[in-house]
Amino acid sequence: TAEAVGSLLSTTSVPDIEVLVVDNGSPVDLGQELVGWFVGEPRVRYRRLPVNLNFAIACNVGYADSTGEHVLFLNNDTRSGSDWLPGVLAHLRDESVAGAQPVLLYPDATIQTAGTVFPSSGGLACHFLTGRPYLDALPAGQLRFHAATAAALCMRAVDLAALEGFDPHYVNGMEDVDL
């Protein structure tokens, strides 16, 4: 979590970023260590949940505590290697875009997801271009998808409110696709 937050803060040019770390029931000593990483960093706030309430509720709590016009959901295992957030925010200037995500890469630089797609024959949503080289995602930069992964999803706060956040009935899968 400290690496995810630190890498985002050190690479972004967004001047008024607010990072809200939602601790979803980790041991108290781990939470205290996490708070220690960001002492004196005014852009980071910490919110502790006493028990793991699952992904959807933790995201909803984070959103409820946030103050910005946009909300970025970012998994704690992500690492920012470039200043990608301004490009994601730029997509949200188009009112027809409800959410935007960057291309997510595995540590070996292959694609984890360049979007979320639904199979034509039915079935569950799946990641687009998984396992492919990063360059394969470049032409996909302007594609529109019906869903995105909340591992790195940016939305307008008013749109998230209208949707009433993530559905807490989905546990460990499909929470973000349902949104």
CSV table of C-alpha atoms in Angstrom, one decimal:
chain,number,residue,atom,x,y,z
A,1,THR,CA,0.0,0.0,0.0
A,2,ALA,CA,2.8,2.4,0.9
A,3,GLU,CA,4.5,1.7,-2.5
A,4,ALA,CA,1.2,2.1,-4.4
A,5,VAL,CA,0.5,5.5,-2.8
A,6,GLY,CA,4.2,6.6,-2.9
A,7,SER,CA,4.5,5.8,-6.6
A,8,LEU,CA,1.3,7.6,-7.5
A,9,LEU,CA,2.3,10.7,-5.6
A,10,SER,CA,5.8,10.8,-7.0
A,11,THR,CA,4.7,10.4,-10.6
A,12,THR,CA,1.5,12.5,-10.9
A,13,SER,CA,1.4,16.1,-12.0
A,14,VAL,CA,-2.1,16.5,-10.7
A,15,PRO,CA,-1.6,19.3,-8.2
A,16,ASP,CA,-4.6,18.9,-5.8
A,17,ILE,CA,-4.6,15.2,-5.4
A,18,GLU,CA,-6.1,13.8,-2.2
A,19,VAL,CA,-5.3,10.2,-1.4
A,20,LEU,CA,-7.5,8.4,1.0
A,21,VAL,CA,-6.1,5.0,2.2
A,22,VAL,CA,-8.9,2.7,3.3
A,23,ASP,CA,-7.5,0.1,5.6
A,24,ASN,CA,-9.9,-2.8,5.2
A,25,GLY,CA,-9.4,-4.5,8.6
A,26,SER,CA,-5.7,-5.2,8.6
A,27,PRO,CA,-4.0,-5.8,12.0
A,28,VAL,CA,-3.7,-2.7,14.1
A,29,ASP,CA,0.1,-2.7,14.1
A,30,LEU,CA,0.2,-2.9,10.3
A,31,GLY,CA,-2.2,0.1,10.1
A,32,GLN,CA,-0.1,2.1,12.5
A,33,GLU,CA,3.0,1.3,10.3
A,34,LEU,CA,1.1,2.5,7.3
A,35,VAL,CA,0.1,5.7,9.0
A,36,GLY,CA,3.8,6.2,9.9
A,37,TRP,CA,4.8,6.1,6.2
A,38,PHE,CA,2.7,9.2,5.5
A,39,VAL,CA,3.2,11.4,8.5
A,40,GLY,CA,3.7,14.9,7.3
A,41,GLU,CA,2.2,14.2,3.8
A,42,PRO,CA,-0.9,16.4,3.6
A,43,ARG,CA,-2.2,14.8,0.5
A,44,VAL,CA,-2.7,11.4,2.3
A,45,ARG,CA,-5.5,10.6,4.7
A,46,TYR,CA,-6.1,7.3,6.5
A,47,ARG,CA,-9.4,5.6,7.2
A,48,ARG,CA,-9.4,2.3,9.2
A,49,LEU,CA,-12.3,-0.2,9.1
A,50,PRO,CA,-12.2,-2.5,12.1
A,51,VAL,CA,-12.8,-5.6,10.1
A,52,ASN,CA,-12.6,-6.6,6.4
A,53,LEU,CA,-15.9,-5.4,4.9
A,54,ASN,CA,-14.9,-6.6,1.4
A,55,PHE,CA,-14.0,-4.6,-1.6
A,56,ALA,CA,-17.3,-2.9,-2.5
A,57,ILE,CA,-18.0,-1.5,1.0
A,58,ALA,CA,-14.3,-0.4,1.4
A,59,CYS,CA,-14.6,1.5,-1.9
A,60,ASN,CA,-17.9,3.1,-0.9
A,61,VAL,CA,-16.4,4.2,2.4
A,62,GLY,CA,-13.5,5.7,0.6
A,63,TYR,CA,-15.7,7.5,-1.8
A,64,ALA,CA,-17.9,8.8,1.0
A,65,ASP,CA,-14.9,10.3,2.8
A,66,SER,CA,-13.4,11.8,-0.4
A,67,THR,CA,-13.8,15.5,-1.3
A,68,GLY,CA,-12.8,15.7,-4.9
A,69,GLU,CA,-14.7,16.2,-8.1
A,70,HIS,CA,-13.2,12.9,-9.4
A,71,VAL,CA,-12.6,9.6,-7.5
A,72,LEU,CA,-9.9,7.2,-8.4
A,73,PHE,CA,-10.1,3.7,-7.1
A,74,LEU,CA,-6.6,2.1,-7.0
A,75,ASN,CA,-5.7,-1.3,-5.8
A,76,ASN,CA,-2.9,-1.4,-3.3
A,77,ASP,CA,-0.8,-3.7,-5.5
A,78,THR,CA,-0.5,-1.1,-8.3
A,79,ARG,CA,2.7,0.8,-9.1
A,80,SER,CA,2.6,4.0,-11.1
A,81,GLY,CA,5.6,4.2,-13.5
A,82,SER,CA,4.5,7.4,-15.3
A,83,ASP,CA,2.2,10.4,-15.1
A,84,TRP,CA,-0.9,8.6,-16.3
A,85,LEU,CA,-3.6,10.3,-14.2
A,86,PRO,CA,-3.9,13.5,-16.3
A,87,GLY,CA,-4.6,11.4,-19.4
A,88,VAL,CA,-7.3,9.4,-17.6
A,89,LEU,CA,-8.9,12.6,-16.2
A,90,ALA,CA,-8.9,14.0,-19.8
A,91,HIS,CA,-11.3,11.3,-20.9
A,92,LEU,CA,-13.8,12.3,-18.2
A,93,ARG,CA,-14.2,15.7,-19.9
A,94,ASP,CA,-16.4,13.9,-22.4
A,95,GLU,CA,-19.8,13.7,-20.6
A,96,SER,CA,-20.6,10.4,-22.4
A,97,VAL,CA,-17.6,8.7,-20.6
A,98,ALA,CA,-18.6,7.4,-17.2
A,99,GLY,CA,-15.3,6.1,-16.2
A,100,ALA,CA,-11.7,5.7,-17.4
A,101,GLN,CA,-8.8,3.5,-16.6
A,102,PRO,CA,-5.2,3.3,-17.6
A,103,VAL,CA,-3.7,0.1,-19.2
A,104,LEU,CA,-2.6,-2.1,-16.3
A,105,LEU,CA,0.6,-4.0,-16.8
A,106,TYR,CA,2.1,-7.1,-15.0
A,107,PRO,CA,5.6,-6.7,-13.7
A,108,ASP,CA,6.9,-8.3,-16.9
A,109,ALA,CA,5.4,-5.4,-18.9
A,110,THR,CA,2.7,-7.5,-20.5
A,111,ILE,CA,-0.9,-6.3,-20.3
A,112,GLN,CA,-3.0,-7.3,-17.3
A,113,THR,CA,-6.0,-5.4,-18.8
A,114,ALA,CA,-6.6,-2.7,-21.4
A,115,GLY,CA,-10.3,-2.7,-20.7
A,116,THR,CA,-13.1,-5.0,-19.8
A,117,VAL,CA,-15.1,-7.0,-22.4
A,118,PHE,CA,-18.1,-9.2,-22.4
A,119,PRO,CA,-17.9,-12.4,-24.5
A,120,SER,CA,-20.3,-12.5,-27.5
A,121,SER,CA,-21.6,-15.9,-26.5
A,122,GLY,CA,-22.5,-14.8,-23.0
A,123,GLY,CA,-20.5,-15.4,-19.8
A,124,LEU,CA,-18.7,-13.3,-17.4
A,125,ALA,CA,-16.7,-10.1,-18.2
A,126,CYS,CA,-13.0,-10.5,-18.8
A,127,HIS,CA,-9.9,-8.4,-19.2
A,128,PHE,CA,-9.0,-7.2,-22.7
A,129,LEU,CA,-5.6,-8.0,-24.2
A,130,THR,CA,-4.3,-9.9,-21.1
A,131,GLY,CA,-0.8,-11.3,-21.6
A,132,ARG,CA,-0.1,-9.3,-24.8
A,133,PRO,CA,2.8,-6.9,-25.2
A,134,TYR,CA,2.2,-3.3,-24.1
A,135,LEU,CA,2.4,-1.9,-27.6
A,136,ASP,CA,-0.7,-3.9,-28.5
A,137,ALA,CA,-2.7,-1.6,-26.2
A,138,LEU,CA,-1.7,1.6,-27.9
A,139,PRO,CA,-4.4,1.4,-30.6
A,140,ALA,CA,-7.0,0.5,-27.9
A,141,GLY,CA,-6.5,3.9,-26.2
A,142,GLN,CA,-9.6,5.4,-27.6
A,143,LEU,CA,-11.8,2.4,-27.5
A,144,ARG,CA,-15.0,2.5,-25.4
A,145,PHE,CA,-16.0,-0.3,-23.1
A,146,HIS,CA,-19.1,-1.1,-21.1
A,147,ALA,CA,-17.1,-1.8,-18.0
A,148,ALA,CA,-13.7,-1.2,-16.5
A,149,THR,CA,-11.8,-2.7,-13.6
A,150,ALA,CA,-11.8,-0.8,-10.4
A,151,ALA,CA,-8.2,-1.8,-9.9
A,152,ALA,CA,-7.5,1.6,-11.4
A,153,LEU,CA,-10.8,3.3,-12.2
A,154,CYS,CA,-11.5,7.1,-12.3
A,155,MET,CA,-15.0,8.5,-12.2
A,156,ARG,CA,-16.8,11.7,-11.6
A,157,ALA,CA,-18.0,11.9,-8.0
A,158,VAL,CA,-21.5,12.9,-9.1
A,159,ASP,CA,-21.8,9.9,-11.4
A,160,LEU,CA,-20.7,7.5,-8.6
A,161,ALA,CA,-23.3,9.1,-6.3
A,162,ALA,CA,-26.0,8.6,-8.9
A,163,LEU,CA,-25.1,4.9,-9.2
A,164,GLU,CA,-25.1,4.6,-5.4
A,165,GLY,CA,-21.6,3.2,-5.4
A,166,PHE,CA,-20.5,-0.4,-5.6
A,167,ASP,CA,-23.0,-3.1,-4.9
A,168,PRO,CA,-22.0,-4.8,-1.6
A,169,HIS,CA,-23.8,-8.0,-2.5
A,170,TYR,CA,-20.9,-8.8,-4.9
A,171,VAL,CA,-18.0,-10.3,-2.9
A,172,ASN,CA,-14.6,-11.1,-4.4
A,173,GLY,CA,-15.6,-10.6,-8.0
A,174,MET,CA,-17.8,-8.6,-10.3
A,175,GLU,CA,-18.2,-5.6,-8.0
A,176,ASP,CA,-16.6,-3.2,-10.4
A,177,VAL,CA,-18.3,-4.7,-13.5
A,178,ASP,CA,-21.7,-4.4,-11.9
A,179,LEU,CA,-20.9,-0.7,-11.2
